[in-house]
XYZ file of C-alpha atoms in Angstrom:
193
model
C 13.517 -0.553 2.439
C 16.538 -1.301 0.714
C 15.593 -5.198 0.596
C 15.722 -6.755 -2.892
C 12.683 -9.250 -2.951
C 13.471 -12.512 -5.063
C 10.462 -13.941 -6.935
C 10.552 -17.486 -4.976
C 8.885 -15.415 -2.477
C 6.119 -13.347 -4.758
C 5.404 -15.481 -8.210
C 3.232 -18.357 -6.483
C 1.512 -15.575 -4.459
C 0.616 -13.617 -7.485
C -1.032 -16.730 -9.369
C -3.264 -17.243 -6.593
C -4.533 -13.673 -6.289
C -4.702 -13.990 -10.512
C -1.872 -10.743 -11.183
C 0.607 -13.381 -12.416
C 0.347 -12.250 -16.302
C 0.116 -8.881 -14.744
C 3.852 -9.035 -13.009
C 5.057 -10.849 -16.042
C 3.982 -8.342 -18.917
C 5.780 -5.282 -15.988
C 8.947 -7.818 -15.565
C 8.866 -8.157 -19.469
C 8.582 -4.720 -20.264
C 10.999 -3.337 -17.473
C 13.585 -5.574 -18.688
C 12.979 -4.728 -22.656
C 13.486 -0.597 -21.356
C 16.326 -1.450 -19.386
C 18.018 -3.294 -22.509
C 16.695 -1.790 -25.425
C 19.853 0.406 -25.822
C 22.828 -2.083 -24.112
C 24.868 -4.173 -26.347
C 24.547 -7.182 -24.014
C 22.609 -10.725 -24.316
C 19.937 -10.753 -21.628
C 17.379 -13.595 -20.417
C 13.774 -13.832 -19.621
C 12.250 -16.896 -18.005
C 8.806 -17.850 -19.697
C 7.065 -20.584 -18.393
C 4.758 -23.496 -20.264
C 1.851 -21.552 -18.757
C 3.075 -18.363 -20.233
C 3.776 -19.908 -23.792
C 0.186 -21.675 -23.606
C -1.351 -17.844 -22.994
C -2.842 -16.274 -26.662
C -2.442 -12.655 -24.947
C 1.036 -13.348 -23.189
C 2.891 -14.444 -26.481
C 1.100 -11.959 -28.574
C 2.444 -9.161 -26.026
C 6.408 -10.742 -26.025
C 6.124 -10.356 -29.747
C 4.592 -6.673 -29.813
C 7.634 -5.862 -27.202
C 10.205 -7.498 -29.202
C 9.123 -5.432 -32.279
C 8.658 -2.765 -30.213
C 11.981 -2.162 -28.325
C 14.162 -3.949 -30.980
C 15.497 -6.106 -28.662
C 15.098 -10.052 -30.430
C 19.019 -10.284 -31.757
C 20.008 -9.661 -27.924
C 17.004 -11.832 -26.007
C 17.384 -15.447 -24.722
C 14.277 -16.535 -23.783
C 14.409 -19.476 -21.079
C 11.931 -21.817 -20.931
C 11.370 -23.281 -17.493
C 11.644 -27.002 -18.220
C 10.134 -27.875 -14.854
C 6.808 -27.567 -16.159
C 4.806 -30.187 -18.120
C 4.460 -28.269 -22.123
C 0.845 -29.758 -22.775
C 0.239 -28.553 -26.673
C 3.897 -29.451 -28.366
C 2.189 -27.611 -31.224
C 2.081 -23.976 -29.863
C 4.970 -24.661 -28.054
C 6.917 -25.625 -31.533
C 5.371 -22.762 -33.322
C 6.192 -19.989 -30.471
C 9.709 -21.248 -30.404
C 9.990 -20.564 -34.441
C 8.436 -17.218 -34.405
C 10.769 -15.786 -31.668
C 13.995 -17.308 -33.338
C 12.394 -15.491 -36.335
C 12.754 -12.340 -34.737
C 15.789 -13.383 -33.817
C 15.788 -14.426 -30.155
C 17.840 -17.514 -28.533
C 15.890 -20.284 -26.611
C 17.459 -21.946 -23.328
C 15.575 -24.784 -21.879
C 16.573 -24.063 -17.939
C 16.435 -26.255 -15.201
C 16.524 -29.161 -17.226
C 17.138 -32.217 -14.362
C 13.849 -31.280 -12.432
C 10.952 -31.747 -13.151
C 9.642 -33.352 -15.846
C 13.213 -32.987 -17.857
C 13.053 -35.283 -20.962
C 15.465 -35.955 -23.140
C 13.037 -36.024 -26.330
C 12.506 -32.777 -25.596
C 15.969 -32.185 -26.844
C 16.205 -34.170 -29.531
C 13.187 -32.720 -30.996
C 13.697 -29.636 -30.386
C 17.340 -29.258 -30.782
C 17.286 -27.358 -33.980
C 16.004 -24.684 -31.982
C 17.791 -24.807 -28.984
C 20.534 -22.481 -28.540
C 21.478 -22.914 -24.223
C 20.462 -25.931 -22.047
C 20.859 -24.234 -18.250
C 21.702 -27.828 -15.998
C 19.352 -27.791 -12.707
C 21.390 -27.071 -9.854
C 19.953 -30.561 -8.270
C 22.797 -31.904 -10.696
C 25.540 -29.800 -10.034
C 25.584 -29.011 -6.416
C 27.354 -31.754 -5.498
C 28.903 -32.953 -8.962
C 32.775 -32.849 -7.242
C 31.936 -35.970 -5.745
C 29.018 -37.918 -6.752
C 29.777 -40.164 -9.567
C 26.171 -40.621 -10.786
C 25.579 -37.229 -11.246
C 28.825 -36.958 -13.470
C 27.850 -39.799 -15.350
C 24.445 -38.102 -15.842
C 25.755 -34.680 -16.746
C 28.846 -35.879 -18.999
C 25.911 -37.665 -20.790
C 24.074 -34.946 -21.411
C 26.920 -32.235 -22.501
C 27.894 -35.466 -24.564
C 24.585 -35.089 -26.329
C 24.657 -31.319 -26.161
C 27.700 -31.049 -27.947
C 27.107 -33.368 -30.823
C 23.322 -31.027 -31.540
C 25.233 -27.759 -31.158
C 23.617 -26.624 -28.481
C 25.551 -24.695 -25.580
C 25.595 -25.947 -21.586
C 25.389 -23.778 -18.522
C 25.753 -25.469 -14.943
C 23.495 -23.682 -12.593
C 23.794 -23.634 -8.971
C 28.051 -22.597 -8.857
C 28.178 -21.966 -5.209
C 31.804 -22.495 -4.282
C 35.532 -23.136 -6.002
C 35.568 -26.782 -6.294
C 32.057 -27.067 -8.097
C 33.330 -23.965 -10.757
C 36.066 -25.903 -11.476
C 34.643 -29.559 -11.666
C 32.490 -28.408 -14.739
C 34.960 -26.680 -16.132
C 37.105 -29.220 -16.124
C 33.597 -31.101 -17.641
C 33.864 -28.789 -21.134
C 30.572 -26.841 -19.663
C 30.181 -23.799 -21.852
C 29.092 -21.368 -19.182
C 28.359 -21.277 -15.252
C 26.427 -19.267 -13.151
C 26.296 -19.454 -9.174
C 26.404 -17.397 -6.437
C 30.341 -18.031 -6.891
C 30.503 -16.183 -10.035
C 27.799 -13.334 -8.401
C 24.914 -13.046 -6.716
C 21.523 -11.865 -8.328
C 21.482 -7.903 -7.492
């Protein structure tokens, strides 16, 4: 009925009634046809769960090949999730940026963020998405600039791109701007549609 349904509302539903993999291989392969012929960068969210599944990764990298889409894909890794075998976790992230893919660690600030997880990794990482818990009020809490101007400190010297989430009005957008932050997104810059 003309009522777009965000997937805060559906995702924890579907893993209880066990159709999670099921709505992630449709999202996955809706988004691949939607892209496969646009010259634009476009992002899926993966989670540790997802990267930890034999027949999830197996069907990314049959829909990469498939639709041709790996030099255009950012795959975003939902940080807020323990990653409980670094191993497959290391080796997945090699074999997409093999076929070409980007990697964003998002949310990074909830969770279990950890800064090891960037060091480690940070050959690999092309976008680290800040959590909006450190950015909504960023204009005028001086720990959380401290925080953040720490971490685009660190960002910057391992090559790896920033993008402040949670932009919701004029003075945030131009706090982290002001910051050096590579990208933003927000309801200020758009809502999801």
């Amino acid at each position: 009925e003309d009522e777009i349904i965000y997937p805060n509302s559906f995702l924890s539903i579907s893993k209880d009634i066990k159709k999670y993999k099921k709505v992630t291989k449709a999202i996955v392969k809706k988004s691949f046809e939607y892209f496969q012929y646009l010259d634009s960068e476009f992002s899926i969210n993966l989670s540790a769960e997802d990267i930890s599944s034999k027949e999830m990764i197996n069907y990314i990298y049959k829909m990469i090949t498939e639709y041709k889409v790996g030099d255009r894909l950012v795959i975003e890794i939902v940080e807020s999730e323990a990653i409980e075998n670094y191993e497959e976790f290391l080796k997945f992230i090699k074999d997409v940026k093999s076929l070409g893919c980007k990697i964003a660690i998002d949310d990074f600030g909830s969770g279990y963020s950890n800064y090891q997880y960037i060091i480690n990794l940070n050959e690999y990482i092309d976008y680290l998405k800040i959590d909006g818990t450190l950015i909504r009020d960023i204009h005028t809490n001086r720990k959380t600039q401290l925080l953040v101007g720490t971490l685009k400190f660190l960002c910057d010297n391992l090559g790896i791109k920033t993008i402040a989430e949670y932009i919701e009005n004029e003075e945030i957008f131009e706090y982290v701007k002001s910051m050096g932050i590579n990208y933003s997104q927000g309801y200020y810059i758009g809502k999801p549609h």
